[in-house]
Coordinates of C-alpha atoms (C1' of nucleotides) in Angstrom, one line a residue:
Chain A
X16 CA -8.9 48.7 -115.5
X17 CA -6.0 50.9 -116.5
X18 CA -4.2 51.1 -119.8
X19 CA -1.2 48.7 -120.0
X20 CA 2.0 50.8 -119.7
X21 CA 3.5 49.0 -122.6
X22 CA 1.2 50.9 -125.0
X23 CA 3.0 54.2 -124.2
X24 CA 6.5 52.9 -124.9
X25 CA 8.3 53.5 -128.2
X26 CA 6.9 51.0 -130.6
X27 CA 10.2 48.9 -130.8
X28 CA 9.9 48.5 -127.0
X29 CA 6.1 48.2 -126.9
X30 CA 6.1 45.2 -129.2
X31 CA 8.2 42.8 -127.1
X32 CA 6.6 44.3 -123.9
X33 CA 3.2 43.2 -125.1
X34 CA 4.2 39.5 -125.2
X35 CA 2.4 37.7 -122.5
X36 CA -0.6 40.1 -122.4
X37 CA -4.0 38.6 -123.2
X38 CA -6.6 39.3 -125.9
X39 CA -10.2 38.4 -125.1
X40 CA -13.3 38.5 -127.4
X41 CA -16.5 37.1 -125.8
X42 CA -15.4 34.0 -123.9
X43 CA -12.3 33.4 -126.0
X44 CA -8.9 34.4 -124.6
X45 CA -5.3 34.0 -125.9
X46 CA -1.9 35.0 -124.7
X47 CA 0.2 37.1 -127.1
X48 CA 3.3 35.1 -128.2
X49 CA 4.3 37.0 -131.4
X50 CA 4.3 40.7 -132.4
X51 CA 5.7 43.1 -134.9
X52 CA 6.5 46.8 -134.6
X53 CA 5.4 49.4 -137.2
X54 CA 6.3 53.1 -137.2
X55 CA 5.4 56.0 -139.5
X56 CA 9.2 56.7 -140.0
X57 CA 9.7 53.5 -141.9
X58 CA 8.2 52.6 -145.3
X59 CA 6.7 49.2 -144.4
X60 CA 4.2 51.0 -142.1
X61 CA 0.8 52.1 -143.5
X62 CA 1.3 55.4 -141.7
X63 CA 4.4 56.1 -143.7
X64 CA 2.3 57.9 -146.4
X65 CA 0.7 60.2 -143.7
X66 CA -2.8 60.6 -142.5
X67 CA -5.5 59.3 -144.9
X68 CA -8.9 57.8 -144.3
X69 CA -7.3 54.4 -144.1
X70 CA -4.5 55.3 -141.7
X71 CA -6.3 57.8 -139.4
X72 CA -6.6 55.3 -136.6
X73 CA -2.8 54.7 -136.5
X74 CA -2.4 58.4 -135.3
X75 CA -4.9 58.1 -132.5
X76 CA -3.9 58.1 -128.8
X77 CA -2.7 54.7 -127.5
X78 CA -5.5 52.4 -126.3
X79 CA -7.4 51.7 -129.5
X80 CA -7.2 48.9 -132.0
X81 CA -6.2 49.4 -135.6
X82 CA -7.9 46.7 -137.7
X83 CA -7.5 46.5 -141.5
X84 CA -8.1 44.0 -144.2
X85 CA -5.2 42.2 -145.9
X86 CA -5.2 40.3 -149.2
X87 CA -8.9 41.1 -149.4
X88 CA -9.7 38.3 -146.9
X89 CA -8.0 38.6 -143.6
X90 CA -8.5 41.1 -140.7
X91 CA -5.3 41.9 -139.0
X92 CA -5.2 43.2 -135.4
X93 CA -2.9 46.0 -134.2
X94 CA -2.6 47.9 -131.0
X95 CA -2.0 51.6 -131.5
X96 CA 0.9 52.8 -129.3
X97 CA 3.2 55.7 -128.3
X98 CA 1.3 59.1 -128.3
X99 CA -1.5 60.8 -130.2
X100 CA -0.3 62.2 -133.5
X101 CA 2.4 59.6 -133.9
X102 CA 1.5 56.8 -136.4
X103 CA 2.8 53.6 -134.6
X104 CA 1.2 50.2 -133.9
X105 CA 2.1 46.7 -132.8
X106 CA 0.8 43.9 -135.0
X107 CA -0.5 40.9 -133.0
X108 CA 0.7 38.0 -135.1
X109 CA 0.0 34.9 -132.9
X110 CA -1.7 33.9 -129.7
X111 CA -1.5 30.8 -127.5
X112 CA -5.1 29.8 -126.9
X113 CA -6.0 30.0 -123.2
X114 CA -9.8 29.5 -123.0
X115 CA -12.8 29.2 -125.3
X116 CA -11.0 26.6 -127.4
X117 CA -14.1 24.9 -128.5
X118 CA -15.6 28.0 -130.1
X119 CA -12.2 28.8 -131.6
X120 CA -12.2 25.4 -133.3
X121 CA -15.8 26.0 -134.5
X122 CA -14.9 29.4 -136.0
X123 CA -11.7 28.2 -137.7
X124 CA -13.3 25.1 -139.2
X125 CA -11.8 21.9 -140.3
X126 CA -8.7 23.5 -141.8
X127 CA -7.3 23.9 -138.3
X128 CA -6.0 20.4 -137.9
X129 CA -4.6 20.9 -134.4
X130 CA -4.8 23.5 -131.7
X131 CA -1.5 24.8 -133.0
X132 CA -3.4 26.0 -136.1
X133 CA -6.0 28.0 -134.2
X134 CA -4.2 31.3 -133.6
X135 CA -0.7 30.8 -135.2
X136 CA -1.0 33.7 -137.6
X137 CA -2.5 37.2 -137.8
X138 CA -5.4 36.1 -140.0
X139 CA -6.0 32.9 -138.1
X140 CA -6.3 34.5 -134.7
X141 CA -8.8 37.1 -136.0
X142 CA -11.0 34.3 -137.4
X143 CA -10.7 32.2 -134.2
X144 CA -11.7 35.1 -132.0
X145 CA -14.2 36.7 -134.3
X146 CA -12.4 39.9 -135.1
X147 CA -13.5 42.0 -138.1
X148 CA -12.5 45.3 -139.6
X149 CA -15.6 47.0 -138.0
X150 CA -13.6 46.9 -134.7
X151 CA -11.2 49.4 -136.2
X152 CA -10.8 52.3 -133.7
X153 CA -12.5 50.6 -130.8
X154 CA -11.1 50.9 -127.2
X155 CA -8.8 48.1 -125.9
X156 CA -10.3 48.3 -122.4
X157 CA -14.0 49.0 -123.1
X158 CA -14.6 47.6 -126.6
X159 CA -15.6 44.1 -127.8
X160 CA -11.9 43.2 -128.0
X161 CA -10.2 43.4 -124.6
X162 CA -6.4 43.7 -123.9
X163 CA -5.5 42.4 -120.5
X164 CA -2.3 42.0 -118.4
X165 CA -0.3 38.7 -118.4
X166 CA -2.3 36.0 -116.6
X167 CA -1.2 35.0 -113.1
X168 CA 1.8 32.7 -113.1
X169 CA 3.0 34.0 -116.5
X170 CA 6.7 34.6 -116.2
X171 CA 8.7 37.0 -118.4
X172 CA 9.7 34.9 -121.3
X173 CA 12.9 34.7 -123.3
X174 CA 12.3 36.8 -126.4
X175 CA 13.6 36.1 -129.9
X176 CA 13.8 38.9 -132.5
X177 CA 14.1 38.8 -136.2
X178 CA 13.0 40.4 -139.5
X179 CA 9.3 41.0 -140.1
X180 CA 7.2 38.7 -142.3
X181 CA 5.4 39.4 -145.5
X182 CA 6.8 42.8 -146.3
X183 CA 9.2 44.1 -149.0
X184 CA 10.5 47.3 -147.4
X185 CA 12.7 48.0 -144.4
X186 CA 13.2 44.2 -144.0
X187 CA 16.5 44.9 -142.3
X188 CA 14.8 46.0 -139.1
X189 CA 14.6 43.2 -136.5
X190 CA 11.1 44.3 -135.4
X191 CA 9.5 40.9 -135.1
X192 CA 9.4 39.5 -131.6
X193 CA 8.3 36.1 -130.3
X194 CA 8.4 34.0 -127.2
X195 CA 11.4 31.7 -127.5
X196 CA 10.4 28.1 -128.0
X197 CA 6.6 28.7 -128.0
X198 CA 4.9 26.3 -130.4
X199 CA 2.1 28.7 -131.3
X200 CA 4.1 31.3 -133.2
X201 CA 3.3 31.6 -136.9
X202 CA 6.8 30.8 -138.0
X203 CA 9.1 29.2 -135.4
X204 CA 12.8 29.8 -135.3
X205 CA 12.7 33.3 -136.9
X206 CA 16.5 33.4 -137.3
X207 CA 17.1 29.7 -137.4
Chain B
dT14 C1' -14.0 53.6 -163.8
dA15 C1' -10.1 50.6 -163.8
dA16 C1' -5.9 48.4 -162.4
dA17 C1' -2.6 46.9 -159.1
dC18 C1' -1.4 45.3 -154.6
dG19 C1' -0.6 43.0 -150.6
dA20 C1' 1.7 43.2 -142.5
dT21 C1' -1.7 35.7 -145.6
dG22 C1' -3.2 30.9 -145.5
dC23 C1' -3.6 26.6 -147.6
dC24 C1' -2.5 22.7 -150.2
dC25 C1' 0.8 20.2 -152.6
dT26 C1' 5.4 18.1 -153.1
Chain C
dG22 C1' 9.6 23.7 -147.6
dG23 C1' 7.6 26.2 -151.6
dG24 C1' 4.2 27.9 -154.8
dC25 C1' -0.3 29.8 -155.7
dA26 C1' -5.3 31.2 -154.9
dT27 C1' -7.9 35.2 -153.4
dC28 C1' -10.7 39.8 -153.4
dG29 C1' -11.5 44.2 -150.9
dT30 C1' -9.1 48.6 -150.7
dT31 C1' -6.3 51.9 -152.4
dT32 C1' -4.4 54.7 -155.8
dA33 C1' -4.1 56.1 -160.5
dC34 C1' -6.0 57.7 -164.7

DNA sequence: TAAACGATGCCCT
DNA sequence: GGGCATCGTTTAC
């Protein structure tokens, strides 16, 4: 296994390039259909304040996960990108479930009414796959959470961009990317 | 030691 | 489509 080249791109290019890649935990796999880019130069990124105990992972070499807790409840999964010493990461916002659907349903519980609810949000996909903050800093190729290339037959999708979700700063940047028309994105039709 | 704050999700209309 | 619950972590005193 070799590191996906997308992880070494500038983050605004890495985020759309990661669409179509797979994330696997145990026997559960999903295809990335929605991402957001975060970079230390803009204030919405955790790395904007510099290196702290919390943000240290963001400055690592590409090839590790940055996992943190949001709203005291949800674990959010990011792939660290660019180069060592630069705080940049791609937030994985939604997956299209590919295998291990039964266990995803069991982990999500009865609130997931349909399979569209399994991984259609950054907190949801972490719960469905079993990702927690103890995976922060782990390797994307050798750790418990595996990043893989797009599955056979996957074709380069049409990509829609728009403003990022749930932030109050730098909202003018069109750094949210999703697969056009995919039903598993967390908020369809980002620009209407 | 204490207060504020979310890179959200869920339930209700 | 919109409003609110929720609680660990961070940051300030």
